[in-house]
Coordinates of C-alpha atoms and ligand atoms in Angstrom, one line a residue:
M125 CA 30.4 -15.4 -52.4
N126 CA 29.7 -14.4 -48.7
L127 CA 30.2 -10.7 -48.0
I128 CA 31.5 -9.6 -44.7
V129 CA 31.5 -5.9 -43.9
G130 CA 33.1 -4.2 -41.0
N131 CA 31.6 -0.8 -40.2
W132 CA 34.0 1.3 -38.2
K133 CA 31.4 4.1 -37.8
M134 CA 33.0 7.2 -36.3
N135 CA 36.0 5.6 -34.7
K136 CA 39.8 5.6 -34.9
T137 CA 42.4 8.3 -35.3
P138 CA 44.5 8.3 -38.4
S139 CA 47.3 6.5 -36.7
E140 CA 45.0 3.9 -35.2
A141 CA 43.4 3.3 -38.6
L142 CA 46.9 2.7 -40.1
E143 CA 47.9 0.5 -37.2
Y144 CA 44.7 -1.5 -37.7
I145 CA 45.2 -2.1 -41.4
N146 CA 48.7 -3.3 -40.9
E147 CA 47.6 -5.8 -38.3
F148 CA 44.6 -6.8 -40.3
K149 CA 46.1 -7.5 -43.7
P150 CA 48.2 -10.6 -42.8
L151 CA 45.2 -12.1 -40.8
V152 CA 43.0 -12.2 -43.9
D153 CA 45.7 -12.8 -46.5
E154 CA 44.7 -16.4 -47.2
I155 CA 41.0 -15.8 -47.4
K156 CA 39.8 -15.8 -51.0
Q157 CA 36.4 -17.3 -50.8
T158 CA 34.9 -14.4 -48.7
E159 CA 34.5 -10.9 -49.9
T160 CA 35.9 -8.6 -47.2
V161 CA 34.9 -4.9 -47.0
I162 CA 35.9 -2.2 -44.5
A163 CA 33.5 0.7 -44.2
A164 CA 35.7 3.5 -42.9
P165 CA 35.3 7.2 -42.3
F166 CA 35.7 9.1 -45.6
I167 CA 39.1 10.6 -44.7
Y168 CA 40.7 7.2 -44.2
L169 CA 39.6 5.8 -47.5
P170 CA 42.6 7.1 -49.6
M171 CA 45.1 5.8 -47.1
L172 CA 43.3 2.4 -46.9
K173 CA 43.0 2.1 -50.6
K174 CA 46.8 2.5 -50.8
E175 CA 47.5 0.1 -48.0
C176 CA 45.0 -2.5 -49.4
S177 CA 46.2 -2.3 -53.1
K178 CA 47.7 -5.8 -53.2
T179 CA 45.1 -7.4 -51.0
N180 CA 41.5 -8.7 -51.4
I181 CA 40.2 -6.2 -48.9
K182 CA 37.7 -3.8 -50.4
L183 CA 36.4 -0.5 -49.0
A184 CA 33.1 1.2 -48.5
A185 CA 32.0 4.7 -47.6
Q186 CA 29.5 4.9 -44.7
N187 CA 27.4 7.6 -46.4
I188 CA 27.2 9.8 -49.5
F189 CA 25.3 12.9 -50.6
Y190 CA 23.0 12.5 -53.5
E191 CA 24.1 15.5 -55.5
I192 CA 27.2 15.0 -57.6
E193 CA 28.8 18.4 -57.0
G194 CA 28.0 22.0 -56.0
A195 CA 27.3 24.3 -53.1
F196 CA 26.7 21.6 -50.4
T197 CA 29.2 22.5 -47.6
G198 CA 30.5 19.5 -45.7
E199 CA 29.1 16.8 -48.1
I200 CA 30.8 14.1 -50.1
S201 CA 29.6 12.8 -53.5
G202 CA 29.8 9.5 -55.3
K203 CA 32.3 10.8 -57.8
M204 CA 34.6 11.8 -54.9
I205 CA 34.3 8.4 -53.4
K206 CA 34.6 6.3 -56.6
P207 CA 38.4 6.3 -56.9
F208 CA 38.7 4.8 -53.3
A209 CA 35.8 2.6 -52.5
E210 CA 33.6 0.1 -54.1
Y211 CA 30.6 0.2 -51.8
V212 CA 28.5 2.8 -50.0
I213 CA 26.4 2.0 -46.9
I214 CA 23.1 3.7 -47.3
G215 CA 20.1 4.0 -44.9
H216 CA 21.9 2.8 -41.8
S217 CA 19.6 3.2 -38.8
E218 CA 22.0 5.7 -37.2
R219 CA 21.7 8.0 -40.2
R220 CA 17.9 7.6 -40.2
K221 CA 17.9 8.4 -36.5
Y222 CA 20.5 11.1 -35.9
F223 CA 20.5 12.7 -39.3
N224 CA 16.8 12.5 -40.1
E225 CA 17.3 10.5 -43.3
T226 CA 13.9 9.6 -44.8
D227 CA 13.1 6.9 -47.2
D228 CA 12.9 9.6 -49.9
I229 CA 16.5 10.8 -49.1
I230 CA 17.7 7.2 -49.0
N231 CA 16.1 6.6 -52.4
K232 CA 18.0 9.5 -53.9
K233 CA 21.2 8.4 -52.3
I234 CA 20.8 4.9 -53.9
N235 CA 20.2 6.4 -57.3
S236 CA 23.2 8.7 -57.0
T237 CA 25.5 5.8 -55.8
L238 CA 24.5 3.6 -58.7
V239 CA 25.0 6.5 -61.2
S240 CA 28.5 6.9 -59.7
N241 CA 29.2 3.2 -60.5
L242 CA 29.4 2.4 -56.8
K243 CA 27.6 -0.6 -55.1
V244 CA 25.0 0.0 -52.5
I245 CA 24.7 -1.7 -49.1
L246 CA 21.1 -0.8 -48.2
C247 CA 20.3 -1.1 -44.5
V248 CA 16.8 -1.9 -43.3
G249 CA 15.3 -3.2 -40.0
E250 CA 12.6 -2.8 -37.5
S251 CA 12.6 -1.3 -34.0
L252 CA 11.8 -3.3 -30.9
Q253 CA 8.3 -1.8 -30.9
H254 CA 7.6 -2.9 -34.4
R255 CA 8.7 -6.4 -33.5
K256 CA 6.6 -6.5 -30.4
D257 CA 3.6 -5.3 -32.5
K258 CA 4.3 -8.0 -35.1
K259 CA 4.9 -5.3 -37.7
T260 CA 8.5 -6.4 -38.6
T261 CA 7.7 -7.6 -42.2
A262 CA 5.2 -4.7 -42.9
F263 CA 7.9 -2.2 -41.9
V264 CA 10.8 -3.8 -43.7
N265 CA 8.5 -4.2 -46.8
M266 CA 7.7 -0.5 -46.8
Q267 CA 11.4 0.5 -46.3
I268 CA 12.6 -1.6 -49.2
K269 CA 9.8 -0.5 -51.5
N270 CA 10.4 3.2 -50.7
A271 CA 14.2 2.8 -50.9
L272 CA 14.0 1.1 -54.3
K273 CA 11.3 3.2 -55.9
D274 CA 12.1 3.6 -59.6
V275 CA 15.4 1.6 -59.2
K276 CA 15.4 -0.5 -62.3
K277 CA 18.4 -2.7 -61.8
I278 CA 19.6 -4.1 -58.5
D279 CA 22.6 -6.1 -59.5
N280 CA 24.8 -3.6 -57.6
I281 CA 22.7 -3.6 -54.4
V282 CA 23.2 -5.7 -51.3
I283 CA 20.5 -5.5 -48.6
A284 CA 21.6 -5.5 -45.0
Y285 CA 19.0 -6.6 -42.6
E286 CA 19.8 -4.8 -39.3
P287 CA 17.1 -4.9 -36.6
I288 CA 17.6 -1.7 -34.7
W289 CA 17.1 -3.5 -31.3
A290 CA 20.2 -5.6 -32.2
I291 CA 22.6 -2.8 -33.1
G292 CA 25.2 -2.2 -30.5
T293 CA 23.1 -3.8 -27.8
G294 CA 24.7 -7.3 -27.7
K295 CA 21.2 -8.7 -28.4
T296 CA 21.9 -10.5 -31.7
A297 CA 18.8 -11.7 -33.6
S298 CA 18.8 -15.5 -33.4
A299 CA 19.8 -17.3 -36.6
K300 CA 16.1 -18.3 -36.9
Q301 CA 14.8 -14.8 -36.4
A302 CA 17.2 -13.4 -39.0
E303 CA 16.6 -16.1 -41.5
E304 CA 12.8 -15.5 -41.3
V305 CA 13.2 -11.9 -42.3
H306 CA 15.9 -12.6 -44.9
F307 CA 13.6 -15.1 -46.5
F308 CA 10.8 -12.5 -46.5
I309 CA 13.2 -9.8 -48.1
R310 CA 14.0 -12.3 -50.9
K311 CA 10.3 -12.7 -51.5
I312 CA 9.8 -9.0 -51.7
I313 CA 12.6 -8.7 -54.3
E314 CA 11.2 -11.6 -56.2
K315 CA 7.9 -9.8 -56.5
M316 CA 9.6 -6.6 -57.6
Y317 CA 12.4 -7.9 -59.8
G318 CA 11.7 -11.6 -60.5
I319 CA 13.0 -14.9 -59.2
K320 CA 16.4 -14.8 -60.9
V321 CA 17.3 -11.4 -59.4
A322 CA 15.9 -12.4 -56.0
R323 CA 18.0 -15.6 -56.0
E324 CA 21.2 -13.7 -56.8
L325 CA 20.7 -10.9 -54.3
R326 CA 23.0 -11.0 -51.3
I327 CA 21.2 -10.3 -48.1
I328 CA 23.5 -9.8 -45.1
Y329 CA 22.8 -9.6 -41.4
G330 CA 24.0 -7.0 -39.0
G331 CA 23.3 -6.3 -35.3
S332 CA 25.8 -7.4 -32.6
V333 CA 27.6 -9.8 -34.8
N334 CA 30.7 -11.3 -33.3
H335 CA 33.0 -14.2 -33.9
L336 CA 31.0 -16.5 -31.6
N337 CA 27.6 -16.0 -33.4
A338 CA 28.9 -15.4 -36.9
K339 CA 29.0 -19.1 -38.0
K340 CA 25.4 -19.9 -36.9
L341 CA 24.1 -16.9 -38.8
I342 CA 26.1 -17.4 -41.9
N343 CA 25.0 -21.1 -42.1
M344 CA 21.3 -20.1 -42.7
P345 CA 20.2 -20.5 -46.3
N346 CA 19.1 -16.9 -46.9
I347 CA 22.0 -15.2 -45.0
N348 CA 24.8 -14.3 -47.5
G349 CA 27.1 -12.3 -45.3
L350 CA 27.4 -10.2 -42.2
L351 CA 27.8 -6.5 -41.2
A352 CA 29.7 -6.0 -38.0
G353 CA 30.1 -2.8 -36.2
G354 CA 31.7 -3.0 -32.7
A355 CA 33.3 -6.4 -33.5
S356 CA 35.0 -5.0 -36.6
L357 CA 37.0 -2.4 -34.6
D358 CA 39.5 -4.9 -33.5
P359 CA 41.5 -6.6 -36.3
I360 CA 41.7 -10.0 -34.6
S361 CA 38.0 -10.2 -33.8
F362 CA 37.0 -9.1 -37.3
S363 CA 39.3 -11.6 -38.9
K364 CA 37.7 -14.3 -36.8
I365 CA 34.3 -13.3 -38.1
I366 CA 35.7 -13.5 -41.7
N367 CA 37.2 -16.9 -41.0
S368 CA 34.0 -18.3 -39.6
A369 CA 32.3 -17.3 -42.9
K370 CA 34.5 -19.3 -45.1
Ligands
PGA696 P1 27.0 -3.6 -34.1 O1 26.7 -2.6 -35.3 O2 27.8 -4.8 -34.7 O3 28.0 -2.8 -33.2 O4 25.8 -4.0 -33.4 C1 26.3 -3.1 -36.5 C2 25.9 -1.9 -37.4 O5 25.4 -0.9 -36.9 O6 26.2 -2.0 -38.6

């Protein structure tokens, strides 16, 4: 089943979040063949969980800390998130950039998420310079290998290919560019975990996705879903993306 994730990032007030979900629910009411996930700021997850209880809408956290509990002021752990969300986004390029998250930290966060019985949306993707230097596949290969170091089972992992140059820039990767990298990611996973696991892995694309380019992207053989940032902030535009992925 295709997976469409809306990443709100650090947006919306509490009342805006409530208004959004009330407008969004009827728009996606009929959609059963696409898995819909909203990745909201931590503090909105309990409210959204309640509001979405009779719907097919699932929730994700945008981050997690890798320890389960203790003296880590300001952090949130998997066991705190578990009652409210099903997924956690890990390794988003904004976290790598602004919060200095290394592959090692990302690896710890993946392990902690899985231990907490949550599913991982692991983000990888190259910079514009990597692409210009033809280092896209080498870089993505390294990110995946480091992130999944000692991870034995990946049934609960989704990989999101998010080229940094496409995030928030309006410069979406073409369907062909995205498909090439998705195909390559599947090959890496095949080498690491075998063909069956690789075939079943969902690889989603993110980076300036909108309702106009969604269909073309989702129609590619190795693109199993989309991760939208800016275009998920408006319930109508996000529902159009979900509709185009049916
Ligand atoms: P964007 O963000 O859709 O605004 O480019 C995508 C993301 O960062 O996940």
